Amino acid sequence: MSKLPDLEGLAVFAKVVELRSFAAAADELAMSKATVSKAVTRLEARLGSRLFNRTSRRLALTDAGQSLVERATRVLAEAQAAEEEASHQSSAPRGLVRMAVPMSLGITTLGPVLPAFLEAYPEVSIDLHLSDATIDLVGMGFDLALRVAALPDSSLVARRLRAVKRHLVASPAYWDKHGRPHHPADLAQHRGLTYGHQSAPETWRFQKGGEEASVRPRSVIRANNGDVLLPALLAGSGVAMLPDFIVGPAVANGRLEEVLPEWQGAPIALHLVMPPGGPRPARVEVLAAYLAKALGASGR
């Protein structure tokens, strides 16, 4: 006997008993009568006992069939309930969504928009993983992610939500002391507060019209999170190139000063990323649609 039970045979047997007919069971199960008969015969062979005494006019359970019918009926009922529950979970916004988001973006941008989503979908919960590292969505079982990057081609399903502006900034006191650059090449002489995950030093790349420039700043602090650089920036410790959702407020209120605004940094964007395949559970679809609206260009 194989290790796995013949669940199909048990379910078919239970349906035949319920309807007292092979033909009626075949109709309800959308099977041929021959398939139903073979399923029961296969189960009988496996158990080594006849389950029915069959005549042209009457179908009666044997002692072996009588002893099996209660459990077989329970197997059928449990399987039907499991399918109905799974189907309901897929069609109704209910259950847990696992989501990976960069730390700073999660705190400054995602966090404020989540309460309205939870109010609209009270039966959906979110397991939020905050990390600036690039998470393996498929390998780690995440339903979706937000990423701020120029995304390479991959098997993931990515939706661009909006462009993300980066600012080249330092405190006004820093620029007064060390001088304001006139060209990106001048940045090589400045103190860098740099962000990155790779072992190689960060390179800042710029473009103005058809001209391109790149510089590798001299880092005095290098971190894998942008928010941790903000106190040093405000204290006048150096220069950083960081996205609007980290330094935008400090630029707006004058605590940080942007330089070389005519030079555009390498373009990056906010993306909503999901593993390949489908269909997706309703809880994932409604969260993805909500975030696209709340965080996209029209929802800013």
Coordinates of C-alpha atoms in Angstrom, one line a residue:
M1 CA 0.0 0.0 0.0
S2 CA 1.3 3.4 -0.9
K3 CA 1.9 6.0 1.8
L4 CA -0.8 8.4 0.5
P5 CA -4.5 7.4 0.9
D6 CA -6.7 7.2 -2.1
L7 CA -8.6 10.4 -1.3
E8 CA -10.3 10.5 -4.7
G9 CA -11.6 7.0 -4.3
L10 CA -12.9 7.7 -0.8
A11 CA -14.6 10.9 -2.0
V12 CA -16.2 9.1 -4.9
F13 CA -17.3 6.2 -2.7
A14 CA -18.9 8.7 -0.2
K15 CA -20.8 10.4 -3.1
V16 CA -22.1 7.1 -4.4
V17 CA -23.4 6.2 -1.0
E18 CA -25.0 9.6 -0.5
L19 CA -26.8 9.4 -3.8
R20 CA -27.4 5.6 -3.8
S21 CA -26.4 5.5 -7.5
F22 CA -23.2 5.3 -9.6
A23 CA -24.9 7.2 -12.4
A24 CA -26.1 10.0 -10.1
A25 CA -22.7 10.3 -8.5
A26 CA -21.1 10.5 -11.9
D27 CA -23.5 13.4 -12.9
E28 CA -22.8 15.4 -9.8
L29 CA -19.0 14.9 -9.9
A30 CA -18.9 15.7 -13.6
M31 CA -17.3 12.3 -14.3
S32 CA -18.2 9.4 -16.5
K33 CA -20.0 6.5 -14.9
A34 CA -17.0 4.3 -15.9
T35 CA -14.6 6.6 -14.1
V36 CA -16.8 6.5 -10.9
S37 CA -16.9 2.7 -11.1
K38 CA -13.2 2.4 -11.6
A39 CA -12.5 4.7 -8.6
V40 CA -14.6 2.5 -6.4
T41 CA -13.1 -0.7 -7.8
R42 CA -9.6 0.7 -7.2
L43 CA -10.5 1.5 -3.6
E44 CA -11.9 -2.0 -3.1
A45 CA -8.8 -3.6 -4.5
R46 CA -6.6 -1.4 -2.3
L47 CA -8.6 -2.4 0.8
G48 CA -9.0 -6.0 -0.2
S49 CA -12.8 -5.9 0.5
R50 CA -16.0 -5.3 -1.5
L51 CA -17.8 -2.2 -0.5
F52 CA -21.1 -2.7 -2.3
N53 CA -23.3 -5.6 -3.2
R54 CA -24.5 -4.6 -6.6
T55 CA -27.5 -5.9 -8.6
S56 CA -29.3 -4.3 -11.5
R57 CA -32.0 -3.0 -9.1
R58 CA -30.3 -2.5 -5.8
L59 CA -27.1 -1.0 -4.4
A60 CA -26.3 -2.1 -0.8
L61 CA -23.3 -1.6 1.4
T62 CA -21.3 -4.6 2.6
D63 CA -20.1 -4.7 6.2
A64 CA -16.7 -3.3 5.0
G65 CA -18.5 -0.5 3.2
Q66 CA -20.6 0.2 6.2
S67 CA -17.6 0.6 8.4
L68 CA -15.9 2.9 5.9
V69 CA -18.7 5.2 5.0
E70 CA -18.7 7.5 8.0
R71 CA -15.0 8.3 7.6
A72 CA -15.2 8.6 3.8
T73 CA -18.1 11.0 4.1
R74 CA -16.0 13.1 6.5
V75 CA -13.1 13.1 4.0
L76 CA -15.5 14.4 1.3
A77 CA -17.0 17.1 3.6
E78 CA -13.6 18.3 4.8
A79 CA -12.2 18.5 1.3
Q80 CA -15.2 20.4 0.1
A81 CA -15.0 22.8 3.0
A82 CA -11.3 23.3 2.4
E83 CA -11.9 24.2 -1.2
E84 CA -14.7 26.6 -0.4
E85 CA -12.6 28.3 2.3
A86 CA -9.6 28.6 -0.1
S87 CA -11.9 29.9 -2.9
H88 CA -13.4 32.5 -0.5
Q89 CA -10.0 33.6 0.6
S90 CA -9.0 34.1 -3.0
S91 CA -12.1 36.0 -4.0
A92 CA -12.6 38.2 -0.9
P93 CA -10.1 40.6 0.6
R94 CA -9.2 38.7 3.7
G95 CA -6.0 37.3 5.3
L96 CA -2.3 38.2 5.6
V97 CA -0.2 40.1 3.0
R98 CA 3.6 39.9 3.4
M99 CA 5.3 43.0 2.0
A100 CA 8.9 44.2 1.8
V101 CA 9.7 47.9 1.8
P102 CA 12.8 50.0 2.1
M103 CA 13.2 51.4 5.6
S104 CA 13.0 55.1 5.0
L105 CA 10.3 54.8 2.4
G106 CA 8.3 52.7 4.8
I107 CA 8.5 55.1 7.6
T108 CA 8.0 58.4 5.7
T109 CA 5.8 57.4 2.8
L110 CA 4.1 54.1 3.3
G111 CA 3.3 54.3 7.0
P112 CA 1.0 57.3 6.7
V113 CA -1.2 55.8 4.0
L114 CA -1.7 52.4 5.6
P115 CA -4.4 53.4 8.2
A116 CA -6.9 54.3 5.4
F117 CA -6.3 50.9 3.7
L118 CA -6.9 49.0 7.0
E119 CA -10.0 51.0 7.6
A120 CA -11.3 50.1 4.1
Y121 CA -10.3 46.4 4.4
P122 CA -10.6 45.4 8.0
E123 CA -10.1 41.7 7.4
V124 CA -6.8 42.2 5.7
S125 CA -3.6 42.3 7.8
I126 CA -0.1 43.2 6.7
D127 CA 3.3 41.7 7.7
L128 CA 5.7 44.5 6.9
H129 CA 9.4 43.8 6.4
L130 CA 11.4 47.0 6.5
S131 CA 14.9 46.7 4.9
D132 CA 16.9 48.6 2.3
A133 CA 18.4 45.3 1.1
T134 CA 16.9 43.8 -2.1
I135 CA 14.7 41.0 -0.8
D136 CA 14.2 37.7 -2.7
L137 CA 10.4 37.9 -3.0
V138 CA 9.9 34.3 -4.3
G139 CA 12.5 32.6 -2.0
M140 CA 11.3 34.4 1.1
G141 CA 7.6 34.1 0.4
F142 CA 6.6 37.8 0.0
D143 CA 3.5 38.8 -1.8
L144 CA 4.7 42.2 -3.0
A145 CA 7.4 44.9 -2.5
L146 CA 8.1 48.5 -3.0
R147 CA 11.5 49.3 -4.5
V148 CA 13.2 52.6 -5.3
A149 CA 15.7 51.9 -8.1
A150 CA 16.3 51.7 -11.8
L151 CA 15.1 48.1 -12.0
P152 CA 17.0 45.5 -14.1
D153 CA 15.0 43.1 -16.2
S154 CA 13.8 40.1 -14.2
S155 CA 11.0 37.6 -14.0
L156 CA 9.2 39.8 -11.4
V157 CA 6.1 41.7 -12.2
A158 CA 7.0 45.4 -11.8
R159 CA 4.7 48.5 -12.0
R160 CA 6.3 51.9 -12.1
L161 CA 4.5 54.3 -9.8
R162 CA 6.4 57.5 -10.1
A163 CA 9.8 59.1 -10.7
V164 CA 11.8 59.7 -7.5
K165 CA 13.9 62.9 -7.4
R166 CA 17.3 62.9 -5.7
H167 CA 18.8 66.0 -4.2
L168 CA 22.5 66.8 -3.9
V169 CA 22.5 68.6 -0.5
A170 CA 24.5 69.8 2.5
S171 CA 23.7 72.4 5.2
P172 CA 24.1 76.0 4.2
A173 CA 26.9 76.3 6.9
Y174 CA 28.8 73.4 5.2
W175 CA 28.6 75.1 1.7
D176 CA 29.7 78.4 3.3
K177 CA 32.7 76.8 4.8
H178 CA 33.8 74.5 2.0
G179 CA 32.5 76.3 -1.1
R180 CA 29.7 75.5 -3.5
P181 CA 30.6 73.3 -6.4
H182 CA 30.2 74.6 -10.0
H183 CA 30.6 71.2 -11.7
P184 CA 30.1 67.6 -10.4
A185 CA 33.8 67.1 -10.6
D186 CA 34.3 69.6 -7.8
L187 CA 32.5 67.1 -5.5
A188 CA 35.6 64.9 -5.3
Q189 CA 37.1 67.4 -2.9
H190 CA 34.1 67.3 -0.6
R191 CA 33.2 65.1 2.4
G192 CA 30.7 62.5 1.3
L193 CA 27.8 61.0 3.3
T194 CA 27.1 58.1 1.1
Y195 CA 24.4 55.4 0.8
G196 CA 24.7 51.9 -0.6
H197 CA 24.7 48.2 -0.1
Q198 CA 27.5 47.1 -2.3
S199 CA 31.1 46.7 -1.2
A200 CA 32.3 49.1 -3.8
P201 CA 32.2 52.8 -3.0
E202 CA 29.3 54.8 -4.3
T203 CA 29.6 56.7 -7.5
W204 CA 27.4 59.7 -8.2
R205 CA 26.4 60.1 -11.8
F206 CA 25.0 63.2 -13.4
Q207 CA 23.7 64.4 -16.8
K208 CA 23.0 67.8 -18.2
G209 CA 21.8 67.9 -21.8
G210 CA 24.2 65.7 -23.7
E211 CA 27.0 66.0 -21.1
E212 CA 27.6 63.3 -18.5
A213 CA 29.8 63.4 -15.4
S214 CA 30.5 61.0 -12.6
V215 CA 32.3 61.4 -9.3
R216 CA 33.3 59.1 -6.4
P217 CA 32.9 61.1 -3.3
R218 CA 35.3 60.7 -0.4
S219 CA 33.1 59.1 2.2
V220 CA 33.3 60.0 5.9
I221 CA 30.1 58.0 6.6
R222 CA 28.8 55.2 4.4
A223 CA 25.5 53.6 5.5
N224 CA 22.9 51.2 4.1
N225 CA 20.1 53.5 5.2
G226 CA 19.6 57.1 4.2
D227 CA 17.8 58.4 7.3
V228 CA 20.8 57.8 9.5
L229 CA 22.8 60.3 7.4
L230 CA 20.3 63.1 8.0
P231 CA 21.7 64.3 11.4
A232 CA 25.2 64.5 10.0
L233 CA 23.9 66.4 7.0
L234 CA 22.1 68.9 9.2
A235 CA 25.2 69.2 11.4
G236 CA 27.3 70.2 8.5
S237 CA 29.4 67.0 8.4
G238 CA 29.3 66.5 4.6
V239 CA 27.4 66.2 1.3
A240 CA 24.8 63.6 0.4
M241 CA 22.7 62.7 -2.6
L242 CA 19.4 61.3 -1.3
P243 CA 15.8 61.0 -2.4
D244 CA 13.1 63.5 -1.8
F245 CA 11.3 61.4 0.7
I246 CA 14.3 61.6 3.1
V247 CA 15.6 65.2 2.5
G248 CA 12.7 66.9 0.8
P249 CA 11.3 68.6 4.0
A250 CA 14.7 69.8 5.1
V251 CA 15.3 71.3 1.7
A252 CA 11.9 73.0 1.7
N253 CA 12.5 74.6 5.1
G254 CA 16.1 75.7 4.3
R255 CA 17.9 73.5 6.7
L256 CA 19.6 71.8 3.7
E257 CA 20.6 73.5 0.5
E258 CA 20.6 71.8 -2.9
V259 CA 23.4 72.5 -5.4
L260 CA 23.9 71.8 -9.1
P261 CA 20.1 71.4 -9.7
E262 CA 20.7 71.7 -13.4
W263 CA 22.6 68.4 -13.3
Q264 CA 20.2 65.4 -13.1
G265 CA 21.2 62.3 -11.2
A266 CA 20.8 58.9 -12.8
P267 CA 17.0 58.4 -13.0
I268 CA 15.3 56.2 -10.4
A269 CA 11.7 55.5 -9.7
L270 CA 9.3 53.9 -7.2
H271 CA 8.1 50.5 -8.3
L272 CA 5.5 48.1 -7.0
V273 CA 7.0 44.6 -7.5
M274 CA 5.3 41.2 -7.3
P275 CA 6.4 37.6 -7.9
P276 CA 5.4 36.2 -11.3
G277 CA 2.3 34.1 -11.8
G278 CA -1.3 34.4 -10.9
P279 CA -4.2 34.8 -10.2
R280 CA -3.4 36.6 -7.0
P281 CA -5.5 36.5 -3.8
A282 CA -7.9 39.4 -3.5
R283 CA -6.1 40.7 -0.5
V284 CA -2.9 41.2 -2.6
E285 CA -4.8 42.7 -5.5
V286 CA -6.6 45.3 -3.4
L287 CA -3.4 46.3 -1.6
A288 CA -1.5 46.6 -4.8
A289 CA -4.3 48.8 -6.4
Y290 CA -4.5 51.0 -3.3
L291 CA -0.7 51.6 -3.2
A292 CA -0.6 52.4 -6.9
K293 CA -3.2 55.1 -6.3
A294 CA -1.9 56.4 -3.0
L295 CA 1.8 56.4 -3.9
G296 CA 1.6 56.9 -7.6
A297 CA 2.2 60.3 -9.3
S298 CA -1.5 61.3 -9.0
G299 CA -1.7 60.3 -5.4
R300 CA 1.3 62.3 -4.1

